């Protein structure tokens, strides 16, 4: 079966999901964005926000637009190179961080998506995504840009943590060592890993 069909079946399964509390308040499941047949990297964000919940597409609000700008600067093509998901498929009320129980309830879908796409690289976009797969106490600022080899599902995978674009909205400088400058460096590293 082609990746697209397998993912479509999984999405159908997800549509009526009420495995955690988030199912009660969502408007739409936010399943994924990107082309599963050409994607070389999976980018995992935190959770859907208001715009994502309205549209059913991840990273479409202000943070998503900023992410698009950074991708353009580094030559990563969102529609071709990335498959974008979140740690949970439904919006947490008031955009709070999803709980460990909610993430655990939704993990089945996430792991299946990773298995189907089988990416060259996994990008943990922000602390919530990083902590879902790595040491919960680590700060993203200490480890971003490092290439980690982690066992995910039944396979060792190259993973790289980066800042979440919503964090970058607070900073504007591109000076050496600034958060935006580090984001560009990390995305350039990812570009080299997927080329
Ligand atoms: S967040 Fe995931 S587990 Fe919870 S209801 Fe939505 S799809 Fe189901």
mmCIF file of C-alpha atoms and ligand atoms in Angstrom:
data_model
loop_
_atom_site.group_PDB
_atom_site.id
_atom_site.type_symbol
_atom_site.label_atom_id
_atom_site.label_comp_id
_atom_site.label_asym_id
_atom_site.label_seq_id
_atom_site.Cartn_x
_atom_site.Cartn_y
_atom_site.Cartn_z
ATOM 1 C CA UNK A 1 0.000 0.000 0.000
ATOM 2 C CA UNK A 2 1.274 3.504 -0.759
ATOM 3 C CA UNK A 3 2.192 5.793 2.112
ATOM 4 C CA UNK A 4 -0.670 8.168 1.268
ATOM 5 C CA UNK A 5 -3.266 5.402 1.481
ATOM 6 C CA UNK A 6 -1.874 4.018 4.729
ATOM 7 C CA UNK A 7 -1.931 7.477 6.253
ATOM 8 C CA UNK A 8 -5.440 8.149 4.984
ATOM 9 C CA UNK A 9 -6.615 4.977 6.746
ATOM 10 C CA UNK A 10 -4.897 6.105 9.935
ATOM 11 C CA UNK A 11 -6.475 9.550 9.633
ATOM 12 C CA UNK A 12 -9.929 7.987 9.327
ATOM 13 C CA UNK A 13 -9.217 6.047 12.529
ATOM 14 C CA UNK A 14 -8.210 9.288 14.221
ATOM 15 C CA UNK A 15 -11.291 11.283 13.155
ATOM 16 C CA UNK A 16 -13.644 9.999 15.825
ATOM 17 C CA UNK A 17 -10.983 9.478 18.496
ATOM 18 C CA UNK A 18 -12.022 10.259 22.076
ATOM 19 C CA UNK A 19 -9.130 8.519 23.807
ATOM 20 C CA UNK A 20 -8.305 11.580 25.878
ATOM 21 C CA UNK A 21 -10.029 14.728 27.165
ATOM 22 C CA UNK A 22 -8.841 16.828 24.220
ATOM 23 C CA UNK A 23 -11.294 15.033 21.962
ATOM 24 C CA UNK A 24 -14.195 16.765 23.776
ATOM 25 C CA UNK A 25 -13.188 20.323 22.904
ATOM 26 C CA UNK A 26 -11.556 20.053 19.479
ATOM 27 C CA UNK A 27 -13.162 21.333 16.296
ATOM 28 C CA UNK A 28 -10.858 19.431 13.981
ATOM 29 C CA UNK A 29 -8.239 16.719 14.204
ATOM 30 C CA UNK A 30 -4.910 18.210 13.099
ATOM 31 C CA UNK A 31 -3.388 15.172 11.486
ATOM 32 C CA UNK A 32 -0.452 16.367 9.361
ATOM 33 C CA UNK A 33 0.834 18.598 6.597
ATOM 34 C CA UNK A 34 3.273 17.809 3.807
ATOM 35 C CA UNK A 35 3.798 15.230 1.097
ATOM 36 C CA UNK A 36 4.317 11.764 2.594
ATOM 37 C CA UNK A 37 5.777 10.406 -0.661
ATOM 38 C CA UNK A 38 8.596 12.981 -0.868
ATOM 39 C CA UNK A 39 9.153 14.062 2.758
ATOM 40 C CA UNK A 40 12.657 13.392 4.037
ATOM 41 C CA UNK A 41 12.159 14.758 7.538
ATOM 42 C CA UNK A 42 9.352 14.693 10.077
ATOM 43 C CA UNK A 43 8.951 17.902 12.029
ATOM 44 C CA UNK A 44 7.132 17.456 15.345
ATOM 45 C CA UNK A 45 5.692 20.508 17.050
ATOM 46 C CA UNK A 46 3.852 20.804 20.360
ATOM 47 C CA UNK A 47 0.090 20.837 19.806
ATOM 48 C CA UNK A 48 -2.503 22.505 17.572
ATOM 49 C CA UNK A 49 -3.406 26.103 18.406
ATOM 50 C CA UNK A 50 -6.543 28.070 17.533
ATOM 51 C CA UNK A 51 -5.829 28.458 13.792
ATOM 52 C CA UNK A 52 -4.754 24.856 13.468
ATOM 53 C CA UNK A 53 -7.906 23.661 15.247
ATOM 54 C CA UNK A 54 -10.007 25.794 12.843
ATOM 55 C CA UNK A 55 -8.266 24.615 9.675
ATOM 56 C CA UNK A 56 -7.104 21.095 10.549
ATOM 57 C CA UNK A 57 -3.560 21.953 9.399
ATOM 58 C CA UNK A 58 -0.480 22.259 11.643
ATOM 59 C CA UNK A 59 1.684 25.406 11.811
ATOM 60 C CA UNK A 60 -0.609 27.870 10.026
ATOM 61 C CA UNK A 61 -0.745 30.669 12.625
ATOM 62 C CA UNK A 62 1.893 33.330 13.351
ATOM 63 C CA UNK A 63 4.442 30.738 14.442
ATOM 64 C CA UNK A 64 3.760 28.700 11.310
ATOM 65 C CA UNK A 65 4.305 31.735 9.090
ATOM 66 C CA UNK A 66 7.608 32.439 10.810
ATOM 67 C CA UNK A 67 8.612 28.808 10.372
ATOM 68 C CA UNK A 68 7.858 29.145 6.638
ATOM 69 C CA UNK A 69 10.143 32.207 6.432
ATOM 70 C CA UNK A 70 12.992 30.314 8.067
ATOM 71 C CA UNK A 71 12.484 27.289 5.842
ATOM 72 C CA UNK A 72 12.605 29.510 2.756
ATOM 73 C CA UNK A 73 15.848 31.109 3.916
ATOM 74 C CA UNK A 74 17.493 27.708 4.232
ATOM 75 C CA UNK A 75 16.109 26.108 1.074
ATOM 76 C CA UNK A 76 13.974 23.514 2.841
ATOM 77 C CA UNK A 77 10.707 23.134 0.931
ATOM 78 C CA UNK A 78 7.854 22.654 3.376
ATOM 79 C CA UNK A 79 5.495 20.998 0.855
ATOM 80 C CA UNK A 80 8.142 18.600 -0.439
ATOM 81 C CA UNK A 81 10.783 17.956 2.223
ATOM 82 C CA UNK A 82 8.737 17.910 5.425
ATOM 83 C CA UNK A 83 5.919 15.952 6.969
ATOM 84 C CA UNK A 84 4.642 18.045 9.865
ATOM 85 C CA UNK A 85 2.824 16.725 12.919
ATOM 86 C CA UNK A 86 2.348 17.529 16.615
ATOM 87 C CA UNK A 87 2.671 15.487 19.814
ATOM 88 C CA UNK A 88 -1.148 15.450 20.024
ATOM 89 C CA UNK A 89 -3.760 15.756 17.288
ATOM 90 C CA UNK A 90 -6.308 17.861 19.177
ATOM 91 C CA UNK A 91 -5.974 21.392 20.561
ATOM 92 C CA UNK A 92 -5.472 21.677 24.313
ATOM 93 C CA UNK A 93 -7.868 24.306 25.766
ATOM 94 C CA UNK A 94 -6.302 27.783 26.039
ATOM 95 C CA UNK A 95 -3.219 26.429 24.251
ATOM 96 C CA UNK A 96 -1.855 24.815 27.397
ATOM 97 C CA UNK A 97 0.933 22.252 27.086
ATOM 98 C CA UNK A 98 -0.489 18.753 26.527
ATOM 99 C CA UNK A 99 -0.196 16.487 29.580
ATOM 100 C CA UNK A 100 1.857 13.297 29.656
ATOM 101 C CA UNK A 101 -1.382 11.274 29.697
ATOM 102 C CA UNK A 102 -2.706 13.072 26.617
ATOM 103 C CA UNK A 103 0.566 12.563 24.784
ATOM 104 C CA UNK A 104 0.596 8.902 25.763
ATOM 105 C CA UNK A 105 -2.977 8.472 24.509
ATOM 106 C CA UNK A 106 -2.053 9.987 21.147
ATOM 107 C CA UNK A 107 1.329 8.281 20.777
ATOM 108 C CA UNK A 108 -0.052 5.353 18.815
ATOM 109 C CA UNK A 109 -0.935 7.634 15.883
ATOM 110 C CA UNK A 110 2.367 9.495 16.079
ATOM 111 C CA UNK A 111 4.490 6.330 16.063
ATOM 112 C CA UNK A 112 2.507 4.884 13.180
ATOM 113 C CA UNK A 113 3.027 8.078 11.151
ATOM 114 C CA UNK A 114 6.788 7.898 11.832
ATOM 115 C CA UNK A 115 6.890 4.233 10.831
ATOM 116 C CA UNK A 116 5.024 4.886 7.568
ATOM 117 C CA UNK A 117 7.066 7.950 6.552
ATOM 118 C CA UNK A 118 10.363 6.411 7.745
ATOM 119 C CA UNK A 119 12.172 9.792 7.580
ATOM 120 C CA UNK A 120 15.922 10.384 7.283
ATOM 121 C CA UNK A 121 15.700 12.861 10.141
ATOM 122 C CA UNK A 122 13.270 13.726 12.902
ATOM 123 C CA UNK A 123 13.082 17.348 13.996
ATOM 124 C CA UNK A 124 11.878 18.049 17.533
ATOM 125 C CA UNK A 125 10.495 21.542 17.223
ATOM 126 C CA UNK A 126 10.396 22.947 20.762
ATOM 127 C CA UNK A 127 10.708 21.568 24.273
ATOM 128 C CA UNK A 128 7.446 19.592 24.337
ATOM 129 C CA UNK A 129 8.415 17.521 21.306
ATOM 130 C CA UNK A 130 11.950 17.026 22.626
ATOM 131 C CA UNK A 131 10.735 15.893 26.046
ATOM 132 C CA UNK A 132 8.340 13.412 24.459
ATOM 133 C CA UNK A 133 11.313 11.424 23.196
ATOM 134 C CA UNK A 134 14.249 12.472 25.377
ATOM 135 C CA UNK A 135 15.259 13.380 28.925
ATOM 136 C CA UNK A 136 12.400 15.425 30.409
ATOM 137 C CA UNK A 137 14.802 17.586 32.461
ATOM 138 C CA UNK A 138 16.956 18.776 29.579
ATOM 139 C CA UNK A 139 16.546 22.372 28.412
ATOM 140 C CA UNK A 140 16.153 22.787 24.679
ATOM 141 C CA UNK A 141 18.650 25.661 24.670
ATOM 142 C CA UNK A 142 21.338 23.234 25.918
ATOM 143 C CA UNK A 143 20.808 20.605 23.255
ATOM 144 C CA UNK A 144 19.328 22.293 20.178
ATOM 145 C CA UNK A 145 21.283 21.679 17.008
ATOM 146 C CA UNK A 146 22.793 18.401 18.261
ATOM 147 C CA UNK A 147 22.176 15.294 16.207
ATOM 148 C CA UNK A 148 20.889 12.560 18.553
ATOM 149 C CA UNK A 149 20.580 8.872 17.702
ATOM 150 C CA UNK A 150 17.411 7.674 19.430
ATOM 151 C CA UNK A 151 15.430 4.463 19.368
ATOM 152 C CA UNK A 152 11.948 5.453 18.209
ATOM 153 C CA UNK A 153 9.430 2.697 17.605
ATOM 154 C CA UNK A 154 11.634 -0.214 16.607
ATOM 155 C CA UNK A 155 14.331 1.801 14.849
ATOM 156 C CA UNK A 156 17.302 4.015 15.650
ATOM 157 C CA UNK A 157 16.688 7.419 14.148
ATOM 158 C CA UNK A 158 18.644 10.642 13.685
ATOM 159 C CA UNK A 159 16.879 13.372 15.632
ATOM 160 C CA UNK A 160 17.661 17.060 15.955
ATOM 161 C CA UNK A 161 16.017 19.474 18.394
ATOM 162 C CA UNK A 162 15.374 23.056 17.269
ATOM 163 C CA UNK A 163 13.624 26.047 18.832
ATOM 164 C CA UNK A 164 9.868 26.353 18.371
ATOM 165 C CA UNK A 165 9.047 29.347 16.123
ATOM 166 C CA UNK A 166 6.648 30.730 18.762
ATOM 167 C CA UNK A 167 9.722 31.277 20.976
ATOM 168 C CA UNK A 168 11.433 33.120 18.108
ATOM 169 C CA UNK A 169 8.504 35.543 17.816
ATOM 170 C CA UNK A 170 9.897 37.233 20.946
ATOM 171 C CA UNK A 171 13.290 37.939 19.372
ATOM 172 C CA UNK A 172 14.132 39.815 16.198
ATOM 173 C CA UNK A 173 17.904 40.006 16.037
ATOM 174 C CA UNK A 174 19.856 37.824 13.627
ATOM 175 C CA UNK A 175 23.126 38.575 15.431
ATOM 176 C CA UNK A 176 25.582 35.730 15.921
ATOM 177 C CA UNK A 177 24.365 33.571 18.830
ATOM 178 C CA UNK A 178 20.838 35.044 18.912
ATOM 179 C CA UNK A 179 17.883 32.569 18.901
ATOM 180 C CA UNK A 180 17.011 33.394 15.264
ATOM 181 C CA UNK A 181 20.637 33.034 14.202
ATOM 182 C CA UNK A 182 20.839 29.634 15.947
ATOM 183 C CA UNK A 183 17.582 28.558 14.259
ATOM 184 C CA UNK A 184 19.071 29.334 10.844
ATOM 185 C CA UNK A 185 22.190 27.338 11.693
ATOM 186 C CA UNK A 186 20.115 24.361 12.847
ATOM 187 C CA UNK A 187 17.931 24.409 9.741
ATOM 188 C CA UNK A 188 21.026 24.598 7.533
ATOM 189 C CA UNK A 189 22.345 21.526 9.331
ATOM 190 C CA UNK A 190 19.034 19.753 8.693
ATOM 191 C CA UNK A 191 19.181 20.760 5.021
ATOM 192 C CA UNK A 192 22.587 19.067 4.754
ATOM 193 C CA UNK A 193 21.300 15.947 6.506
ATOM 194 C CA UNK A 194 18.353 15.510 4.143
ATOM 195 C CA UNK A 195 20.090 16.396 0.858
HETATM 196 S S1 LIG B 1 -5.410 14.157 21.234
HETATM 197 FE FE1 LIG B 1 -5.076 12.199 20.204
HETATM 198 S S2 LIG B 1 -5.703 10.644 21.693
HETATM 199 FE FE2 LIG B 1 -6.584 12.596 22.366
HETATM 200 S S3 LIG B 1 -8.633 12.603 21.450
HETATM 201 FE FE3 LIG B 1 -7.250 13.696 20.042
HETATM 202 S S4 LIG B 1 -6.610 12.107 18.570
HETATM 203 FE FE4 LIG B 1 -7.450 11.047 20.350
#
